[in-house]
Coordinates of C-alpha atoms in Angstrom, one line a residue:
X1 CA -0.2 -0.6 0.1
X2 CA 1.5 3.7 -0.7
X3 CA 1.1 6.4 1.9
X4 CA 2.3 8.9 -0.8
X5 CA 1.0 10.5 -3.7
X6 CA 3.6 10.3 -7.3
X7 CA 5.4 12.9 -7.8
X8 CA 2.4 13.0 -10.9
X9 CA -1.1 13.1 -8.5
X10 CA 1.1 15.1 -6.1
X11 CA 0.7 18.0 -8.5
X12 CA -1.9 17.3 -9.3
X13 CA -4.0 17.5 -5.5
X14 CA -2.0 21.0 -5.4
X15 CA -3.5 21.9 -8.1
X16 CA -7.3 20.8 -6.8
X17 CA -5.9 22.3 -3.2
X18 CA -4.1 25.7 -4.6
X19 CA -7.5 26.6 -7.3
X20 CA -10.3 25.5 -3.9
X21 CA -8.7 27.7 -1.9
X22 CA -9.2 31.0 -4.6
X23 CA -12.7 29.6 -4.6
X24 CA -13.9 28.0 -1.3
X25 CA -14.1 28.9 2.3
X26 CA -12.1 26.5 4.4
X27 CA -14.1 23.3 6.4
X28 CA -13.8 23.3 9.6
X29 CA -14.0 20.9 12.8
X30 CA -17.8 20.5 13.3
X31 CA -19.3 22.1 10.3
X32 CA -22.6 21.0 9.2
X33 CA -21.9 20.6 5.2
X34 CA -25.0 18.5 5.0
X35 CA -27.1 21.5 6.3
X36 CA -26.3 22.8 2.5
X37 CA -30.2 20.6 2.3
X38 CA -31.3 22.0 4.3
X39 CA -32.2 25.4 2.3
X40 CA -35.2 26.3 0.8
X41 CA -35.2 25.3 -2.7
X42 CA -35.0 28.7 -4.3
X43 CA -31.9 28.8 -1.7
X44 CA -29.9 26.4 -2.9
X45 CA -29.6 25.3 -5.7
X46 CA -29.3 28.1 -8.1
X47 CA -26.1 28.5 -5.5
X48 CA -25.4 24.8 -6.7
X49 CA -25.5 25.1 -10.0
X50 CA -23.5 28.1 -10.1
X51 CA -20.0 26.3 -8.6
X52 CA -21.2 22.8 -11.0
X53 CA -20.6 25.8 -13.9
X54 CA -17.5 26.3 -11.8
X55 CA -16.7 23.5 -11.8
X56 CA -16.9 22.4 -15.6
X57 CA -15.4 24.9 -16.2
X58 CA -11.6 23.7 -15.0
X59 CA -12.4 20.3 -15.6
X60 CA -12.6 19.5 -11.3
X61 CA -16.7 18.5 -12.4
X62 CA -16.6 15.1 -14.0
X63 CA -13.2 14.2 -14.3
X64 CA -12.8 11.0 -14.8
X65 CA -15.5 11.3 -18.4
X66 CA -14.5 11.8 -22.0
X67 CA -13.4 15.5 -22.8
X68 CA -16.3 14.4 -26.0
X69 CA -18.8 14.5 -23.5
X70 CA -17.9 17.5 -21.7
X71 CA -15.6 15.9 -19.3
X72 CA -12.1 16.1 -18.8
X73 CA -10.5 12.2 -19.5
X74 CA -9.1 11.9 -16.0
X75 CA -7.7 9.3 -14.5
X76 CA -10.0 7.2 -11.7
X77 CA -7.0 8.3 -9.3
X78 CA -7.3 11.7 -9.9
X79 CA -11.0 12.0 -8.7
X80 CA -10.8 10.8 -5.9
X81 CA -7.2 13.2 -5.3
X82 CA -10.4 15.8 -5.8
X83 CA -12.8 14.3 -3.8
X84 CA -10.7 14.5 -0.7
X85 CA -9.3 17.8 -1.5
X86 CA -12.8 19.1 -2.1
X87 CA -14.3 17.1 0.9
X88 CA -12.5 20.1 3.6
X89 CA -14.4 23.3 2.1
X90 CA -17.6 24.4 2.5
X91 CA -19.0 24.0 -0.4
X92 CA -23.0 23.1 -2.4
X93 CA -23.3 19.9 -1.3
X94 CA -26.5 17.4 -2.4
X95 CA -27.8 18.6 -5.2
X96 CA -25.3 16.9 -8.5
X97 CA -23.5 14.2 -6.6
X98 CA -26.3 11.3 -7.7
X99 CA -26.0 12.1 -11.1
X100 CA -22.8 13.4 -12.0
X101 CA -21.7 10.3 -9.9
X102 CA -23.6 7.6 -10.6
X103 CA -27.0 8.6 -13.8
X104 CA -24.4 10.1 -16.3
X105 CA -21.5 7.5 -16.1
X106 CA -23.9 5.1 -16.7
X107 CA -25.5 6.2 -19.4
X108 CA -21.8 6.5 -20.4
X109 CA -21.1 3.6 -19.9
X110 CA -24.6 1.8 -21.7
X111 CA -26.2 3.7 -24.2
X112 CA -23.9 6.3 -26.0
X113 CA -25.9 7.4 -28.7
X114 CA -28.6 9.3 -24.8
X115 CA -25.2 10.6 -23.3
X116 CA -24.5 13.3 -26.4
X117 CA -27.7 13.9 -25.2
X118 CA -28.0 14.4 -21.9
X119 CA -24.3 14.2 -20.2
X120 CA -22.7 17.5 -21.0
X121 CA -25.3 19.5 -19.6
X122 CA -25.5 17.9 -17.3
X123 CA -21.5 18.3 -15.9
X124 CA -22.5 22.1 -16.5
X125 CA -25.1 21.7 -14.0
X126 CA -28.1 22.2 -15.8
X127 CA -29.8 18.8 -15.7
X128 CA -30.5 18.1 -12.2
X129 CA -30.8 13.7 -12.4
X130 CA -32.5 11.3 -10.2
X131 CA -31.9 7.6 -9.6
X132 CA -35.2 6.3 -9.2
X133 CA -34.2 2.4 -7.4
X134 CA -36.0 2.0 -4.4
X135 CA -40.2 1.2 -4.2
X136 CA -41.9 -0.3 -0.7
X137 CA -41.5 -4.1 -1.0
X138 CA -37.8 -4.0 -2.4
X139 CA -35.5 -1.5 -1.0
X140 CA -32.7 -3.6 0.0
X141 CA -33.3 -6.3 -1.9
X142 CA -33.9 -4.2 -5.4
X143 CA -34.5 -6.9 -8.1
X144 CA -37.4 -8.1 -5.6
X145 CA -39.3 -4.9 -7.7
X146 CA -42.6 -4.4 -9.2
X147 CA -42.8 -1.0 -11.4
X148 CA -44.6 -2.5 -14.1
X149 CA -43.3 -1.3 -18.0
X150 CA -44.7 -3.3 -21.1
X151 CA -43.8 -2.0 -23.9
X152 CA -46.4 -1.4 -26.9
X153 CA -44.4 -1.0 -30.5
X154 CA -41.9 2.2 -29.9
X155 CA -42.1 3.1 -26.6
X156 CA -43.1 1.5 -23.1
X157 CA -45.8 2.7 -20.8
X158 CA -45.3 2.2 -17.3
X159 CA -47.3 2.3 -13.8
X160 CA -46.0 1.7 -10.0
X161 CA -43.9 3.8 -7.5
X162 CA -40.0 4.5 -5.9
X163 CA -40.0 6.0 -2.9
X164 CA -36.8 7.4 -0.1
X165 CA -35.9 9.1 -4.0
X166 CA -33.7 11.5 -3.6
X167 CA -34.2 14.3 -4.8
X168 CA -36.6 13.2 -6.9
X169 CA -38.6 16.9 -6.2
X170 CA -35.9 18.7 -8.3
X171 CA -34.5 16.5 -10.9
X172 CA -35.2 17.2 -14.5
X173 CA -34.2 13.5 -15.5
X174 CA -34.1 10.1 -13.8
X175 CA -32.2 6.4 -14.7
X176 CA -35.6 3.7 -14.2
X177 CA -35.0 0.4 -13.2
X178 CA -38.1 -1.4 -13.7
X179 CA -40.0 -5.3 -14.9
X180 CA -40.6 -5.9 -18.0
X181 CA -40.7 -9.6 -17.7
X182 CA -42.7 -10.9 -14.5
X183 CA -42.0 -14.4 -15.5
X184 CA -38.0 -14.2 -16.6
X185 CA -36.4 -15.0 -12.8
X186 CA -36.7 -11.6 -10.5
X187 CA -33.0 -10.5 -11.9
X188 CA -33.7 -11.6 -15.5
X189 CA -36.9 -9.2 -15.6
X190 CA -35.2 -6.0 -15.0
X191 CA -35.2 -3.1 -18.1
X192 CA -33.5 0.1 -17.7
X193 CA -34.6 3.3 -18.9
X194 CA -33.5 7.5 -18.9
X195 CA -37.0 8.9 -17.7
X196 CA -37.9 12.8 -17.3
X197 CA -39.7 14.1 -14.5
X198 CA -41.9 16.6 -16.0
X199 CA -43.3 14.4 -17.7
X200 CA -47.5 13.3 -17.8
X201 CA -48.0 10.7 -15.0
X202 CA -45.7 11.4 -13.1
X203 CA -45.9 13.0 -9.6
X204 CA -43.7 13.4 -7.1
X205 CA -44.6 13.6 -3.0
X206 CA -41.5 15.3 -0.4
X207 CA -41.5 12.9 2.6
X208 CA -40.9 14.9 5.7
X209 CA -37.9 14.0 7.7
X210 CA -37.8 13.7 11.5
X211 CA -35.1 16.6 11.3
X212 CA -37.7 18.8 9.3
X213 CA -36.3 18.9 5.8
X214 CA -37.6 17.2 2.6
X215 CA -34.6 16.0 0.9
X216 CA -36.5 12.3 -0.1
X217 CA -39.8 10.8 -2.1
X218 CA -41.9 9.1 -3.0
X219 CA -42.4 9.3 -6.9
X220 CA -45.7 7.3 -9.2
X221 CA -45.5 6.2 -12.1
X222 CA -49.3 6.4 -14.1
X223 CA -49.5 5.8 -17.2
X224 CA -45.9 7.1 -18.1
X225 CA -44.4 7.2 -22.2
X226 CA -42.0 7.1 -22.2
X227 CA -39.8 6.0 -25.9
X228 CA -38.0 2.5 -26.6
X229 CA -34.6 4.5 -27.8
X230 CA -35.0 6.3 -24.2
X231 CA -33.8 2.5 -23.0
X232 CA -30.4 2.6 -21.4
X233 CA -30.1 -1.6 -21.1
X234 CA -31.7 -3.8 -23.4
X235 CA -34.9 -5.5 -22.1
X236 CA -34.1 -8.0 -19.4
X237 CA -30.4 -6.7 -18.6
X238 CA -31.9 -3.8 -16.0
X239 CA -30.4 -5.8 -13.0
X240 CA -26.5 -5.1 -14.9
X241 CA -26.7 -1.8 -15.2
X242 CA -27.9 -1.2 -11.7
X243 CA -24.9 -3.3 -10.9
X244 CA -22.7 -0.4 -13.7
X245 CA -24.3 2.1 -10.8
X246 CA -22.7 0.5 -8.6
X247 CA -19.4 -0.3 -9.8
X248 CA -19.8 3.6 -10.0
X249 CA -20.2 4.4 -7.1
X250 CA -17.8 2.5 -5.1
X251 CA -15.5 4.7 -7.1
X252 CA -17.0 7.8 -4.9
X253 CA -14.5 6.1 -1.8
X254 CA -12.7 9.2 -0.1
X255 CA -16.8 11.2 -0.8
X256 CA -17.6 13.4 2.3
X257 CA -21.6 12.0 3.4
X258 CA -21.8 16.0 4.7
X259 CA -22.0 14.6 8.5
X260 CA -20.3 14.8 11.7
X261 CA -17.4 12.8 12.8
X262 CA -14.5 12.3 15.2
X263 CA -13.9 15.1 15.3
X264 CA -16.5 17.3 16.6
X265 CA -16.3 15.1 19.8
X266 CA -13.1 16.4 20.4
X267 CA -13.6 19.9 19.6
X268 CA -16.8 19.4 22.3
X269 CA -13.8 18.4 24.2
X270 CA -11.2 20.8 24.3
X271 CA -14.1 23.6 24.7
X272 CA -15.8 21.8 27.0
X273 CA -12.1 20.3 29.1
X274 CA -13.8 17.8 29.7
X275 CA -11.0 15.3 30.3
X276 CA -12.7 11.8 32.0
X277 CA -12.0 8.7 30.7
X278 CA -15.5 8.3 28.9
X279 CA -14.9 10.8 26.8
X280 CA -11.0 9.9 25.9
X281 CA -11.8 6.7 24.9
X282 CA -15.6 7.5 22.8
X283 CA -12.3 9.7 21.0
X284 CA -10.4 7.1 20.8
X285 CA -11.7 5.1 18.7
X286 CA -14.2 6.8 17.1
X287 CA -10.4 8.8 15.5
X288 CA -8.9 5.2 14.8
X289 CA -11.7 4.4 13.5
X290 CA -11.2 7.0 10.6
X291 CA -7.6 6.5 10.5
X292 CA -8.7 2.9 9.4
X293 CA -11.2 4.3 6.8
X294 CA -8.5 6.7 5.8
X295 CA -6.0 4.0 4.6
X296 CA -8.1 1.4 3.5
X297 CA -8.7 4.9 1.3
X298 CA -4.9 4.8 0.6
X299 CA -5.4 0.7 -0.1
X300 CA -8.2 1.8 -2.3
X301 CA -5.8 4.3 -4.6
X302 CA -2.7 1.7 -4.5
X303 CA -5.0 -0.9 -6.5
X304 CA -6.0 2.3 -9.2
X305 CA -2.3 2.4 -9.5
X306 CA -2.3 -1.0 -10.6
X307 CA -5.1 -1.0 -12.7
X308 CA -7.6 -2.8 -10.6
X309 CA -11.5 -1.8 -10.4
X310 CA -12.9 -0.8 -6.3
X311 CA -14.4 -3.9 -5.3
X312 CA -16.8 -4.5 -3.2
X313 CA -15.1 -3.6 -0.6
X314 CA -15.8 -0.3 -0.6
X315 CA -18.6 -1.1 1.9
X316 CA -16.9 -0.4 4.5
X317 CA -16.8 3.3 4.3
X318 CA -20.5 3.8 4.6
X319 CA -21.2 1.6 7.5
X320 CA -18.7 3.1 9.5
X321 CA -19.2 6.8 8.1
X322 CA -21.5 6.4 8.9
X323 CA -22.7 5.2 12.3
X324 CA -19.8 7.2 13.9
X325 CA -21.5 10.4 12.1
X326 CA -24.7 9.2 14.4
X327 CA -22.6 8.0 17.8
X328 CA -20.8 10.9 17.8
X329 CA -23.8 13.5 17.6
X330 CA -25.9 10.8 20.3
X331 CA -22.4 11.3 23.1
X332 CA -22.7 14.7 22.3
X333 CA -25.9 15.4 22.9
X334 CA -26.1 13.2 25.9
X335 CA -23.6 15.8 27.4
X336 CA -25.5 17.9 27.9
X337 CA -28.0 16.0 29.6
X338 CA -31.8 16.9 29.6
X339 CA -30.7 20.3 27.6
X340 CA -29.5 18.2 25.3
X341 CA -33.4 18.9 24.6
X342 CA -33.2 21.5 23.7
X343 CA -32.9 22.9 19.5
X344 CA -29.9 24.0 17.9
X345 CA -30.5 27.5 18.5
X346 CA -29.5 27.1 21.9
X347 CA -26.9 25.7 22.3
X348 CA -24.2 28.5 19.6
X349 CA -23.0 26.9 15.7
X350 CA -21.4 23.7 16.0
X351 CA -25.0 21.9 17.5
X352 CA -26.9 22.6 14.1
X353 CA -24.2 20.1 12.3
X354 CA -24.6 17.4 16.2
X355 CA -28.7 17.8 15.3
X356 CA -28.5 17.4 11.9
X357 CA -26.3 13.7 12.2
X358 CA -28.0 12.5 14.4
X359 CA -32.1 13.3 12.5
X360 CA -30.5 12.2 9.3
X361 CA -27.3 9.6 10.2
X362 CA -30.4 7.3 10.8
X363 CA -30.5 7.9 6.9
X364 CA -27.7 7.9 5.4
X365 CA -27.4 3.9 7.4
X366 CA -30.3 2.6 4.8
X367 CA -29.2 5.0 2.4
X368 CA -27.1 3.5 -0.6
X369 CA -28.1 -0.2 0.6
X370 CA -28.4 -0.5 4.8
X371 CA -26.1 -1.9 7.3
X372 CA -27.4 -5.4 7.4
X373 CA -26.5 -5.8 4.1
X374 CA -23.2 -3.7 3.4
X375 CA -22.5 -6.6 6.5
X376 CA -23.7 -9.6 4.5
X377 CA -21.9 -8.0 0.9
X378 CA -18.2 -7.7 3.0
X379 CA -19.0 -11.0 4.4
X380 CA -20.0 -12.9 1.4
X381 CA -18.6 -11.2 -0.9
X382 CA -15.0 -9.9 0.7
X383 CA -14.3 -12.4 3.4
X384 CA -15.9 -14.7 1.2
X385 CA -18.4 -16.4 4.3
X386 CA -21.7 -18.5 3.6
X387 CA -24.5 -16.8 2.4
X388 CA -28.2 -16.0 3.8
X389 CA -30.0 -18.7 2.7
X390 CA -31.6 -17.8 -1.2
X391 CA -35.0 -19.5 -1.7
X392 CA -36.3 -16.6 -4.1
X393 CA -34.0 -16.9 -7.6
X394 CA -36.8 -18.7 -8.9
X395 CA -39.7 -16.2 -11.1
X396 CA -42.2 -15.2 -8.2
X397 CA -43.5 -12.9 -8.5
X398 CA -45.6 -13.6 -12.0
X399 CA -46.9 -16.6 -8.9
X400 CA -47.0 -14.2 -5.8
X401 CA -49.7 -12.5 -8.2
X402 CA -51.8 -15.4 -9.0
X403 CA -52.2 -15.9 -5.1

């Protein structure tokens, strides 16, 4: 494992750091980066769009994407280096990550004609994307989804419901995974499409979270028409499309989830002179966890240097950081005793981030694969332990309807 950048990587990091220093403000320990999500859309979207356009002009918006599509044509290592550096700054967060990190790379890989139309404006921040995968009865078990797409000539008719769709209420387009063959085994009957989120028949209902924000949504499809030319995968090959999306999600190693970590607890201990054994032990444990994640990122960089692609072991990062955010927030609120029940404005600047991490930590431990799913992935696909029994690999969906 290499702990230091090569000369080329160091030069790229220095250039990225210099540009960020000239265009953004450094993040402080305990800063409420995720609080950007809570801003009203009328304030949040213009700021995010302006930042995205600035990054695109400098070649930092889609580092790995081909120049012909508006990207920088860079390497996976350069992409990760920039993400690591950007995480040190207070920049708009939570609007373009899904589109640029997963949707557009998937389209660029699987549907070149669609990519020519959709990738360049997405990189410039002119269009926002969402990912329409999870359903009320198919979240952790994605392949069990039941939203249907029925072909009629040169188009498809879609009916069904998605849920927990981040940013659907302000998105222009989405990648949709739908069942096109209910008689096929569940992984084989899916197809991926590009869907216009403003199309007739689509209704979006924001979900109010316990933090008071509305970031997740329910999305309903009522006889929505999608042209066959907007099909991303071959009919029945949607699962392979979903795995492609997952591969790009793994490339976001080093990305910040926007919540507090051990540094917020350390800042509290310094400011309140909390030098007791319990506080010291907890801060030390969280610091060690974070260092483990950082070293894991170096390991990934080393693998990328050797031409390898990040694998399922990338699940470890979110598993650790999302839980740590919630644990640190719980510890800090407990430290306030009964005052911990008061709202953030009673305690000072850092506590908005603490309150948000306590609420959002629970959501982050579900989003992108729940803790239990990620542990299964690590156990079965990284440690090669025996898998859980699975009895639903056959064409059971049609049979379920007939009962």
